[in-house]
Coordinates of C-alpha atoms in Angstrom, one line a residue:
M131 CA 16.8 17.7 10.8
T132 CA 15.8 16.6 14.4
G133 CA 14.0 19.9 15.0
N134 CA 12.1 19.5 11.7
L135 CA 11.1 16.0 12.7
D136 CA 9.9 17.1 16.1
E137 CA 7.8 19.8 14.6
I138 CA 6.2 17.5 12.0
L139 CA 5.4 14.8 14.6
S140 CA 3.9 17.3 16.9
K141 CA 1.8 19.2 14.3
I142 CA 0.5 16.4 12.0
D143 CA -1.9 13.6 13.1
I144 CA -0.9 10.2 11.8
L145 CA -4.6 9.4 11.2
D146 CA -4.9 12.3 8.8
V147 CA -1.8 11.1 6.8
V148 CA -2.7 7.4 6.7
S149 CA -6.4 8.1 5.8
Q150 CA -5.2 9.6 2.5
Y151 CA -4.0 6.1 1.5
V152 CA -6.0 3.6 3.5
K153 CA -9.7 3.2 4.2
L154 CA -9.9 3.0 8.0
R155 CA -12.7 2.2 10.5
K156 CA -12.7 2.7 14.2
A157 CA -12.1 -0.4 16.4
G158 CA -12.0 0.5 20.1
K159 CA -9.3 3.1 20.7
D160 CA -7.6 2.4 17.4
Y161 CA -8.4 2.4 13.6
V162 CA -8.0 -0.6 11.4
G163 CA -7.9 -1.3 7.6
L164 CA -6.4 -3.4 4.9
C165 CA -2.6 -3.1 4.8
P166 CA -1.3 -1.1 1.9
F167 CA 2.0 -2.9 2.0
H168 CA 0.9 -6.5 1.4
Q169 CA -2.2 -8.3 0.0
E170 CA -4.7 -9.4 2.6
K171 CA -8.4 -10.0 3.0
T172 CA -8.9 -9.4 6.7
P173 CA -7.7 -6.1 8.1
S174 CA -4.5 -6.4 10.2
F175 CA -3.3 -2.9 9.7
T176 CA -3.7 -0.7 12.9
V177 CA -3.3 3.0 13.5
S178 CA -3.1 4.3 17.1
T179 CA -3.9 8.0 17.4
E180 CA -3.0 7.8 21.1
K181 CA 0.6 6.7 20.3
Q182 CA 0.7 8.2 16.8
I183 CA 2.0 5.0 15.3
F184 CA 0.9 2.3 12.8
Y185 CA 1.6 -1.4 12.7
C186 CA 0.5 -4.3 10.5
F187 CA 0.2 -7.6 12.4
G188 CA 0.4 -9.4 9.0
C189 CA 3.6 -8.2 7.3
H190 CA 5.0 -6.5 10.5
E191 CA 5.6 -3.0 9.0
G192 CA 5.3 -0.3 11.6
G193 CA 6.5 3.1 12.7
N194 CA 5.3 6.7 12.9
L195 CA 3.8 8.9 10.2
V196 CA 7.3 9.6 8.6
H197 CA 8.0 5.9 8.3
F198 CA 4.6 5.4 6.7
V199 CA 5.3 8.0 4.0
M200 CA 8.8 6.7 3.5
K201 CA 7.5 3.1 2.9
H202 CA 4.4 4.0 0.9
E203 CA 6.0 6.6 -1.4
N204 CA 9.4 4.9 -1.6
M205 CA 11.1 8.0 -0.2
S206 CA 14.2 8.6 1.9
F207 CA 13.8 10.0 5.4
S208 CA 14.7 13.6 4.3
E209 CA 12.3 13.3 1.3
A210 CA 9.4 12.2 3.5
I211 CA 10.1 15.1 5.9
E212 CA 10.1 17.6 3.0
A213 CA 6.9 16.1 1.4
L214 CA 5.0 16.3 4.7
A215 CA 6.3 19.8 5.4
K216 CA 5.1 21.0 2.0
Q217 CA 1.7 19.3 2.3
Y218 CA 1.0 20.8 5.7
G219 CA 2.6 24.2 5.3
I220 CA 5.4 23.6 7.8
K221 CA 8.5 25.7 7.2
L222 CA 11.7 23.6 7.5
S223 CA 14.8 25.0 9.2
R224 CA 17.0 24.4 6.2
G225 CA 16.3 25.5 2.6
V226 CA 18.1 23.0 0.4
G227 CA 15.8 20.4 -1.0
S228 CA 16.6 16.8 -2.1
K229 CA 17.1 15.9 -5.8
R230 CA 13.6 14.3 -5.7
S231 CA 11.9 17.4 -4.4
N232 CA 13.8 19.5 -6.9
L233 CA 12.5 17.2 -9.7
F234 CA 8.9 17.7 -8.5
D235 CA 9.5 21.4 -8.6
A236 CA 11.0 21.2 -12.1
M237 CA 8.0 19.2 -13.3
W238 CA 5.6 21.8 -11.9
R239 CA 7.4 24.7 -13.6
L240 CA 7.4 22.8 -16.9
S241 CA 3.7 22.4 -16.5
E242 CA 3.3 26.1 -16.0
Y243 CA 5.0 26.6 -19.4
Y244 CA 2.5 24.2 -21.0
V245 CA -0.5 25.9 -19.3
K246 CA 0.7 29.3 -20.4
N247 CA 1.4 28.1 -23.9
L248 CA -2.1 26.7 -24.3
K249 CA -3.5 30.2 -23.7
N250 CA -1.4 31.5 -26.6
S251 CA -2.4 28.6 -29.0
P252 CA -5.9 29.2 -30.4
N253 CA -5.9 26.0 -32.4
A254 CA -5.1 23.8 -29.4
M255 CA -7.7 25.7 -27.2
Q256 CA -10.3 25.3 -29.9
Y257 CA -9.6 21.6 -30.1
L258 CA -10.4 21.2 -26.4
L259 CA -13.5 23.3 -26.5
K260 CA -14.8 21.3 -29.5
R261 CA -14.4 18.2 -27.3
G262 CA -16.7 19.7 -24.8
I263 CA -13.9 20.5 -22.3
N264 CA -14.7 23.9 -20.8
K265 CA -12.2 26.5 -19.5
D266 CA -12.9 25.7 -15.8
T267 CA -12.0 22.1 -16.4
I268 CA -8.9 23.0 -18.4
E269 CA -7.8 25.1 -15.5
E270 CA -8.7 22.5 -12.9
F271 CA -6.7 19.7 -14.7
R272 CA -3.9 22.1 -15.6
I273 CA -4.2 21.1 -19.3
G274 CA -1.6 22.7 -21.5
F275 CA 0.0 22.6 -24.9
S276 CA 3.6 22.0 -26.3
D277 CA 4.3 24.1 -29.3
R278 CA 6.6 22.8 -32.0
K279 CA 7.8 26.3 -32.9
I280 CA 9.2 27.2 -29.4
D281 CA 13.0 27.4 -29.0
F282 CA 12.9 24.9 -26.1
K283 CA 16.6 25.3 -25.2
R284 CA 16.1 29.1 -24.7
L285 CA 12.8 28.6 -22.9
L286 CA 14.4 26.3 -20.3
K287 CA 17.3 28.7 -19.8
D288 CA 15.1 31.8 -19.4
S289 CA 12.7 30.0 -17.0
G290 CA 15.5 28.5 -14.9
I291 CA 14.1 25.0 -15.3
P292 CA 17.0 22.6 -14.7
V293 CA 17.6 20.6 -17.9
D294 CA 19.7 17.9 -16.3
L295 CA 16.9 16.9 -14.0
L296 CA 14.3 16.7 -16.8
M297 CA 16.7 14.8 -19.0
G298 CA 16.6 12.0 -16.4
T299 CA 12.8 11.7 -16.8
G300 CA 13.0 11.1 -20.6
I301 CA 10.6 14.1 -21.2
I302 CA 13.5 16.3 -22.5
R303 CA 15.8 15.0 -25.1
S304 CA 18.8 16.3 -27.1
T305 CA 20.0 15.7 -30.7
N306 CA 22.4 17.7 -32.8
N307 CA 22.7 20.4 -30.0
E308 CA 18.9 20.9 -30.1
I309 CA 16.9 20.4 -26.9
Y310 CA 13.2 19.4 -27.3
D311 CA 10.4 17.7 -25.4
I312 CA 8.8 14.5 -26.6
F313 CA 5.3 16.1 -26.7
R314 CA 5.9 18.7 -29.4
G315 CA 2.6 19.7 -31.1
R316 CA 0.4 17.9 -28.5
I317 CA -2.2 18.7 -25.9
I318 CA -0.5 18.1 -22.5
I319 CA -2.3 16.6 -19.5
P320 CA -0.3 16.4 -16.3
I321 CA -0.3 13.2 -14.2
F322 CA -0.4 13.8 -10.4
D323 CA 0.4 11.5 -7.5
I324 CA -1.8 11.2 -4.5
N325 CA -0.1 14.3 -3.0
R326 CA -0.9 16.5 -6.0
R327 CA 2.7 16.5 -7.3
I328 CA 3.2 16.2 -11.0
I329 CA 5.0 12.9 -11.8
G330 CA 4.5 12.8 -15.6
F331 CA 2.6 14.0 -18.6
G332 CA 0.3 12.6 -21.3
G333 CA 0.3 14.1 -24.7
R334 CA -2.6 13.9 -27.2
A335 CA -2.0 14.8 -30.9
L336 CA -4.3 17.4 -32.5
E337 CA -4.5 15.6 -35.8
K338 CA -6.9 12.7 -36.2
D339 CA -4.5 10.5 -38.2
A340 CA -1.4 11.2 -36.0
I341 CA 0.6 8.1 -35.0
P342 CA 0.9 7.6 -32.2
K343 CA -2.2 9.4 -31.0
Y344 CA -1.1 9.4 -27.4
I345 CA 2.3 9.6 -25.8
N346 CA 3.0 9.1 -22.1
S347 CA 6.0 10.1 -20.1
P348 CA 8.7 7.4 -19.9
E349 CA 9.2 5.5 -16.6
S350 CA 11.4 7.6 -14.2
S351 CA 12.4 7.8 -10.6
I352 CA 9.1 9.4 -9.8
Y353 CA 6.7 7.9 -12.3
S354 CA 5.7 4.2 -12.9
K355 CA 2.8 3.3 -15.2
R356 CA 2.2 0.0 -13.2
T357 CA 1.5 1.8 -9.9
S358 CA 0.1 5.1 -11.0
L359 CA -3.6 5.9 -11.7
F360 CA -4.8 9.1 -13.4
G361 CA -7.2 11.2 -11.4
L362 CA -6.9 9.3 -8.1
D363 CA -5.7 12.5 -6.4
K364 CA -9.1 14.1 -7.2
T365 CA -11.4 11.1 -6.8
R366 CA -10.2 9.0 -3.9
K367 CA -12.7 10.6 -1.4
Y368 CA -15.6 10.0 -3.9
I369 CA -14.4 6.4 -4.3
S370 CA -14.3 5.8 -0.6
D371 CA -17.7 7.5 0.0
A372 CA -19.3 5.5 -2.8
D373 CA -17.4 2.3 -1.9
E374 CA -17.0 1.7 -5.6
V375 CA -14.7 2.7 -8.4
Y376 CA -15.1 2.8 -12.2
I377 CA -11.9 2.2 -14.3
V378 CA -11.6 3.8 -17.8
E379 CA -8.8 3.7 -20.2
G380 CA -8.1 7.3 -21.3
Y381 CA -7.5 10.8 -19.9
F382 CA -10.4 12.2 -21.9
D383 CA -12.7 9.4 -20.9
F384 CA -11.9 10.3 -17.3
I385 CA -12.3 14.1 -17.8
S386 CA -15.6 13.9 -19.7
L387 CA -17.2 11.6 -17.0
Y388 CA -15.8 13.8 -14.2
M389 CA -17.3 16.9 -15.9
N390 CA -20.7 15.1 -16.0
G391 CA -20.7 14.3 -12.3
L392 CA -19.4 10.7 -12.3
K393 CA -16.5 11.2 -9.9
N394 CA -15.7 7.8 -8.3
I395 CA -13.4 7.0 -11.3
V396 CA -9.8 6.5 -12.3
A397 CA -8.0 5.9 -15.6
T398 CA -5.1 3.7 -16.5
L399 CA -2.0 5.0 -18.2
G400 CA -1.6 3.1 -21.4
T401 CA -1.4 -0.3 -19.6
S402 CA -3.8 -3.1 -18.7
I403 CA -4.9 -3.1 -15.0
T404 CA -2.0 -4.2 -12.8
K405 CA -1.8 -5.9 -9.4
E406 CA -0.1 -2.8 -8.0
Q407 CA -3.0 -0.6 -9.2
I408 CA -5.6 -2.9 -7.7
L409 CA -3.7 -2.9 -4.4
K410 CA -3.8 0.9 -4.4
L411 CA -7.5 1.0 -5.1
K412 CA -8.2 -1.6 -2.5
N413 CA -7.2 1.0 0.1
Y414 CA -10.5 2.8 -0.8
T415 CA -12.9 0.0 -2.0
E416 CA -13.1 -3.6 -2.9
N417 CA -15.8 -2.9 -5.6
I418 CA -14.3 -2.3 -9.0
T419 CA -16.2 -1.9 -12.2
L420 CA -14.4 -1.9 -15.6
M421 CA -16.0 0.4 -18.2
L422 CA -15.2 -1.1 -21.5
D423 CA -15.4 0.1 -25.1
G424 CA -17.7 -2.1 -27.1
D425 CA -14.8 -3.7 -29.1
D426 CA -13.1 -7.0 -28.9
A427 CA -9.9 -5.5 -27.5
G428 CA -11.7 -4.2 -24.4
I429 CA -13.6 -7.5 -23.8
K430 CA -10.4 -9.5 -24.1
S431 CA -8.6 -7.1 -21.7
A432 CA -11.4 -7.7 -19.1
I433 CA -11.2 -11.5 -19.6
R434 CA -7.5 -11.5 -18.8
L435 CA -8.2 -9.8 -15.5
I436 CA -10.7 -12.4 -14.1
G437 CA -7.9 -14.5 -12.5
L438 CA -6.3 -11.5 -10.9
F439 CA -9.5 -10.1 -9.5
S440 CA -10.4 -13.6 -8.1
E441 CA -6.9 -13.9 -6.5
M442 CA -7.2 -10.5 -4.9
D443 CA -10.7 -11.1 -3.6
I444 CA -12.1 -8.1 -5.6
N445 CA -15.9 -7.7 -6.3
A446 CA -15.3 -7.0 -10.0
K447 CA -18.0 -6.0 -12.4
V448 CA -18.1 -5.1 -16.1
V449 CA -20.1 -2.6 -18.1
V450 CA -19.8 -2.6 -21.9
L451 CA -20.7 0.5 -23.8
P452 CA -22.5 0.3 -27.2
Q453 CA -20.5 -0.6 -30.2
G454 CA -18.4 2.3 -31.6
H455 CA -18.4 4.3 -28.3
D456 CA -15.9 4.9 -25.6
P457 CA -16.9 6.7 -22.3
D458 CA -15.9 10.1 -23.7
S459 CA -17.9 9.9 -26.9
F460 CA -20.9 8.2 -25.2
V461 CA -21.2 10.8 -22.4
R462 CA -20.8 13.7 -24.8
E463 CA -23.6 12.3 -27.0
K464 CA -26.0 10.9 -24.3
G465 CA -25.1 13.0 -21.3
R466 CA -25.1 11.9 -17.6
D467 CA -28.5 10.2 -17.7
G468 CA -27.4 8.1 -20.7
I469 CA -24.2 6.9 -18.9
M470 CA -26.1 6.2 -15.7
E471 CA -28.5 4.0 -17.6
V472 CA -25.6 2.0 -19.0
L473 CA -24.0 1.7 -15.6
A474 CA -27.2 0.2 -14.2
E475 CA -26.6 -2.8 -16.5
K476 CA -23.2 -3.7 -15.1
K477 CA -22.8 -7.4 -14.1
P478 CA -20.2 -9.4 -12.1
I479 CA -17.1 -10.1 -14.3
L480 CA -17.5 -13.9 -14.1
D481 CA -21.2 -13.6 -15.2
F482 CA -20.0 -11.5 -18.0
Y483 CA -17.4 -14.1 -18.9
L484 CA -20.0 -16.9 -18.8
D485 CA -22.4 -15.0 -21.0
F486 CA -19.5 -14.2 -23.4
H487 CA -18.6 -17.9 -23.8
L488 CA -22.2 -19.0 -23.9
K489 CA -22.7 -16.8 -27.0
K490 CA -19.3 -17.9 -28.4
S491 CA -19.6 -21.7 -27.9
G492 CA -23.2 -22.4 -27.3
V493 CA -24.4 -25.4 -25.3
N494 CA -26.7 -27.0 -27.7
S495 CA -24.1 -29.4 -29.0
L496 CA -21.6 -31.7 -27.3
E497 CA -18.7 -29.8 -28.7
G498 CA -20.2 -26.5 -27.5
R499 CA -20.8 -27.7 -24.0
L500 CA -17.3 -29.2 -23.7
S501 CA -15.8 -25.9 -25.0
F502 CA -17.9 -23.8 -22.6
I503 CA -16.9 -26.0 -19.6
K504 CA -13.2 -26.0 -20.6
N505 CA -13.2 -22.2 -20.8
V506 CA -15.1 -21.2 -17.7
M507 CA -14.3 -23.9 -15.1
P508 CA -10.7 -22.9 -14.4
Y509 CA -11.9 -19.5 -13.2
I510 CA -14.7 -21.0 -11.1
E511 CA -12.3 -23.5 -9.5
N512 CA -10.1 -20.6 -8.4
I513 CA -13.0 -19.0 -6.3
E514 CA -12.0 -19.4 -2.7
N515 CA -15.4 -18.7 -1.2
E516 CA -17.1 -22.2 -1.3
V517 CA -20.7 -20.8 -1.3
K518 CA -19.9 -18.5 -4.2
K519 CA -18.2 -21.4 -6.0
G520 CA -21.2 -23.6 -5.5
I521 CA -23.5 -21.0 -7.0
Y522 CA -21.5 -20.8 -10.2
I523 CA -21.1 -24.6 -10.4
K524 CA -24.8 -24.9 -10.1
R525 CA -25.3 -22.4 -13.0
V526 CA -22.8 -24.3 -15.2
S527 CA -24.6 -27.5 -14.4
E528 CA -27.9 -26.1 -15.3
L529 CA -26.6 -24.6 -18.6
T530 CA -24.8 -27.7 -19.7
H531 CA -27.0 -30.4 -18.1
V532 CA -24.0 -32.0 -16.5
E533 CA -24.4 -33.2 -12.9
E534 CA -23.0 -30.9 -10.2
H535 CA -20.9 -33.4 -8.4
L536 CA -18.8 -34.0 -11.5
F537 CA -17.5 -30.4 -11.2
W538 CA -16.3 -30.8 -7.6
D539 CA -12.8 -32.2 -7.0
G540 CA -13.7 -33.5 -3.6
K541 CA -11.0 -31.5 -1.9
K542 CA -11.9 -29.6 1.2
S543 CA -10.8 -26.0 1.4
K544 CA -7.9 -25.4 3.6
A545 CA -7.1 -22.3 5.6
F546 CA -4.0 -20.6 4.4
H547 CA -1.4 -20.3 7.2
K548 CA 1.4 -18.0 6.5
T549 CA 4.7 -18.7 8.2
D550 CA 8.0 -16.9 7.8
D551 CA 11.4 -16.5 9.3
F552 CA 10.4 -13.4 11.1
Q553 CA 7.5 -15.0 12.9
N554 CA 9.7 -17.9 13.9
T555 CA 12.0 -15.4 15.7
F556 CA 9.3 -14.9 18.4
E557 CA 7.7 -18.3 18.5
N558 CA 8.9 -19.3 21.9
T559 CA 6.8 -18.6 25.0
T560 CA 9.4 -16.4 26.7
D561 CA 9.6 -14.0 23.8
I562 CA 5.8 -13.8 23.5
I563 CA 5.5 -12.9 27.2
G564 CA 8.5 -10.5 26.8
K565 CA 6.7 -8.6 24.1
K566 CA 3.7 -8.2 26.5
V567 CA 6.0 -6.9 29.2
I568 CA 7.5 -4.3 26.7
G569 CA 3.9 -3.2 26.0
I570 CA 3.1 -2.9 29.7
L571 CA 6.1 -0.7 30.3
M572 CA 5.6 1.5 27.3
N573 CA 1.9 2.0 28.1
N574 CA 2.5 2.4 31.8
P575 CA 5.8 4.3 32.3
N576 CA 5.2 4.5 36.0
L577 CA 6.1 0.8 36.2
I578 CA 9.5 1.1 34.6
E579 CA 11.3 1.9 37.8
F580 CA 9.5 -1.0 39.6
F581 CA 10.7 -3.3 36.8
K582 CA 14.2 -2.0 36.9
E583 CA 14.5 -2.4 40.6
K584 CA 13.7 -6.2 40.4
G585 CA 16.9 -6.8 38.4
V586 CA 15.2 -8.8 35.7
M587 CA 17.6 -7.9 32.9
R588 CA 20.5 -10.1 34.0
F589 CA 18.3 -13.2 33.5
I590 CA 16.9 -12.4 30.0
K591 CA 18.6 -14.1 27.2
E592 CA 20.4 -12.0 24.6
G593 CA 18.1 -11.1 21.6
A594 CA 15.6 -8.6 20.3
I595 CA 13.5 -8.6 23.5
K596 CA 16.4 -7.9 25.8
K597 CA 17.7 -5.1 23.4
V598 CA 14.3 -3.4 23.4
L599 CA 13.8 -3.7 27.2
Q600 CA 17.2 -2.2 27.8
M601 CA 16.4 0.6 25.3
V602 CA 13.1 1.3 27.1
L603 CA 15.0 1.5 30.5
D604 CA 17.7 3.7 29.0
Y605 CA 15.3 6.0 27.2
F606 CA 13.2 6.5 30.4
E607 CA 16.3 7.2 32.5
K608 CA 17.4 9.8 30.1
S609 CA 14.1 11.5 29.4
M610 CA 12.1 10.8 32.6
V611 CA 9.0 10.5 30.4
F612 CA 8.1 7.9 27.8
E613 CA 6.6 8.9 24.4
V614 CA 6.1 5.9 22.1
N615 CA 6.3 7.9 18.9
A616 CA 9.6 9.6 19.8
F617 CA 11.0 6.3 21.1
I618 CA 10.3 4.5 17.8
N619 CA 12.0 7.3 15.9
S620 CA 15.2 6.8 18.0
L621 CA 15.4 3.2 16.8
E622 CA 17.4 2.4 13.7
D623 CA 17.0 -1.4 13.6
Q624 CA 13.8 -2.3 11.6
Q625 CA 13.3 -5.5 13.5
L626 CA 13.4 -3.7 16.8
K627 CA 10.8 -1.2 15.5
V628 CA 8.5 -4.1 14.7
V629 CA 8.8 -5.5 18.2
V630 CA 8.1 -2.0 19.7
C631 CA 5.1 -1.3 17.4
E632 CA 3.5 -4.7 18.0
S633 CA 4.1 -4.5 21.8
A634 CA 2.8 -0.9 22.1
L635 CA -0.5 -1.9 20.4
D636 CA -1.0 -5.0 22.6
R637 CA -2.9 -3.4 25.4
I638 CA -3.7 -5.3 28.6
E639 CA -6.6 -3.8 30.5
C640 CA -5.6 -4.5 34.2
T641 CA -5.2 -2.6 37.4
E642 CA -1.7 -1.5 38.4
E643 CA -1.5 -4.2 41.0
E644 CA -2.4 -6.8 38.4
L645 CA 0.2 -5.4 36.0
E646 CA 2.9 -5.6 38.8
R647 CA 2.0 -9.2 39.3
I648 CA 2.5 -9.9 35.6
L649 CA 5.9 -8.3 35.7
L650 CA 6.8 -10.4 38.8
D651 CA 5.6 -13.6 37.0
Y652 CA 7.8 -12.7 34.1
L653 CA 10.8 -12.2 36.5
R654 CA 10.2 -15.7 38.0
H655 CA 9.7 -17.2 34.5
V656 CA 13.0 -15.8 33.0
E657 CA 14.9 -16.5 36.3
K658 CA 13.7 -20.1 36.3
K659 CA 14.6 -20.5 32.6
F660 CA 18.0 -19.0 33.2
I661 CA 18.7 -21.4 36.2
K662 CA 17.6 -24.4 34.1
E663 CA 20.0 -23.4 31.3
E664 CA 22.8 -23.0 33.8
L665 CA 22.1 -26.5 35.0
V666 CA 22.4 -27.8 31.5
K667 CA 25.7 -26.1 31.1
I668 CA 27.0 -27.5 34.4
T669 CA 25.9 -31.0 33.4
E670 CA 27.7 -30.8 30.1
K671 CA 30.9 -29.6 31.9
L672 CA 30.6 -32.5 34.4
S673 CA 30.4 -35.0 31.5
E674 CA 33.5 -33.5 29.9
A675 CA 35.4 -33.5 33.3
E676 CA 34.4 -37.1 34.0
K677 CA 35.8 -38.2 30.6
R678 CA 39.1 -36.5 31.5
G679 CA 39.1 -37.9 35.1
D680 CA 39.6 -34.4 36.5
H681 CA 38.3 -35.0 40.1
M682 CA 39.0 -31.4 41.3
V683 CA 36.9 -29.9 38.6
I684 CA 34.2 -32.5 39.2
M685 CA 34.0 -31.6 42.9
G686 CA 33.7 -27.9 42.1
L687 CA 31.0 -28.5 39.5
L688 CA 29.0 -30.7 41.8
N689 CA 29.1 -28.1 44.5
E690 CA 28.0 -25.4 41.9
K691 CA 25.2 -27.7 40.8
R692 CA 23.9 -28.2 44.4
Q693 CA 23.8 -24.4 44.8
V694 CA 21.9 -23.9 41.5
L695 CA 19.4 -26.7 42.4
A696 CA 18.8 -25.0 45.8
L697 CA 18.2 -21.7 44.1
L698 CA 15.8 -23.4 41.7
K699 CA 13.9 -25.0 44.6
K700 CA 13.7 -21.7 46.4

């Protein structure tokens, strides 16, 4: 596996991998963006192409491109290696795949059956063509069909698709010695992850009165409705380029809009928008527009999301289609020009909410004004941006004829300062300086011998800093070169990886002479600290010896104390 790792690290650029998930911008030598592993408003996620590592100064996740894929895709080390190798066409030295990769392979082969079956099912093909879905689109989206008449047990056996793996996904079931799939008699639309691997399927009934009309794959080890978004594998570049995304509810809504040239879109998978999905989209844009059917259910769904969008600092907008239409039916009837006209009327979600309650409650009566204020003010109060909050308060004041100052609670906004146990680990000055020294040595390997010769290590207190410094020295002694990427991969302790990533990205632009001076200052600092701690220990021992009346020990400790004081003065 080591050979495979070396080949992957040498052939794949971390920027290429991370850019598939995170919208990055150049900042000096590095690239920065919003961290995909925690919620943030100011970018603290950094990618170094020079060192081929990533690090988040907010949540302290860091490592090389393999660690990134492991964390983002919730994969094991071997699974991440296999996924990267497959994506970039790198042949691994061993042929046996993991259970997860075998499952992806089984899903793809099942999809091939559905695709082939559609070609042999005239009714299903006619259904798609009547909906305006042409053959090129059918092929592009790998749309298929599951026939009720097929002997599924025999099919799986003949095709070599492993039944036990698919049983675990809930797609294949067994009753009375009969094996069948849950989509029988339905159009099949595969759901892809960001790396174009099939993670599930959606099934649409051919009959108008079928119940249920849609069936989705059950949750499995590779598929989660809360985190997945239909079509993101195809549209993420369009979303990033447009700096905006439209969210629709159904597969056919997505496909029809995509066919008509609107490509910065995604679709949910039978659930309301979740925090996890918004976090995923936030890697590409902070501008999200909900495209709603003109029914009460769609409007209520949007209203429920106001708080979530506000909490996550999303520029959310809403566009409501005419009554009786969904995006699929509307674009088929009115075409691209018609849908673009509707999209031009989108409005911020809070404006939409204010207008909704203005029509519902009215502000001509006392009861109406009180109802309006009661419904809209909780959302306005949650706006963190004071200027934006003030604009909405002014509007509510004008609509209700209530003085503005009555809507302010008088509290000044406070900056949110996050503290955690991890940060407290490195809160003392010595460790802060220690991390800078680690960075100097990793970024300037020619100074490692200089540092080692000064005998600094014996004065450094046990802890993460000392461990990393010793590992740096040992690694350099063994390799005679220092590659940050490879060094990180040699570390098993996550806390130590964090220290290394943060230190490596903390560049100090100085001459070599100035860097040597910093290292010598660090030596003096830790030596002085060490001596002071020794004095404290001697003083404590003296106190204990005096209590016992042990004069011999007292004389010895006093002599030791004089020597330490002389060393300190020197």
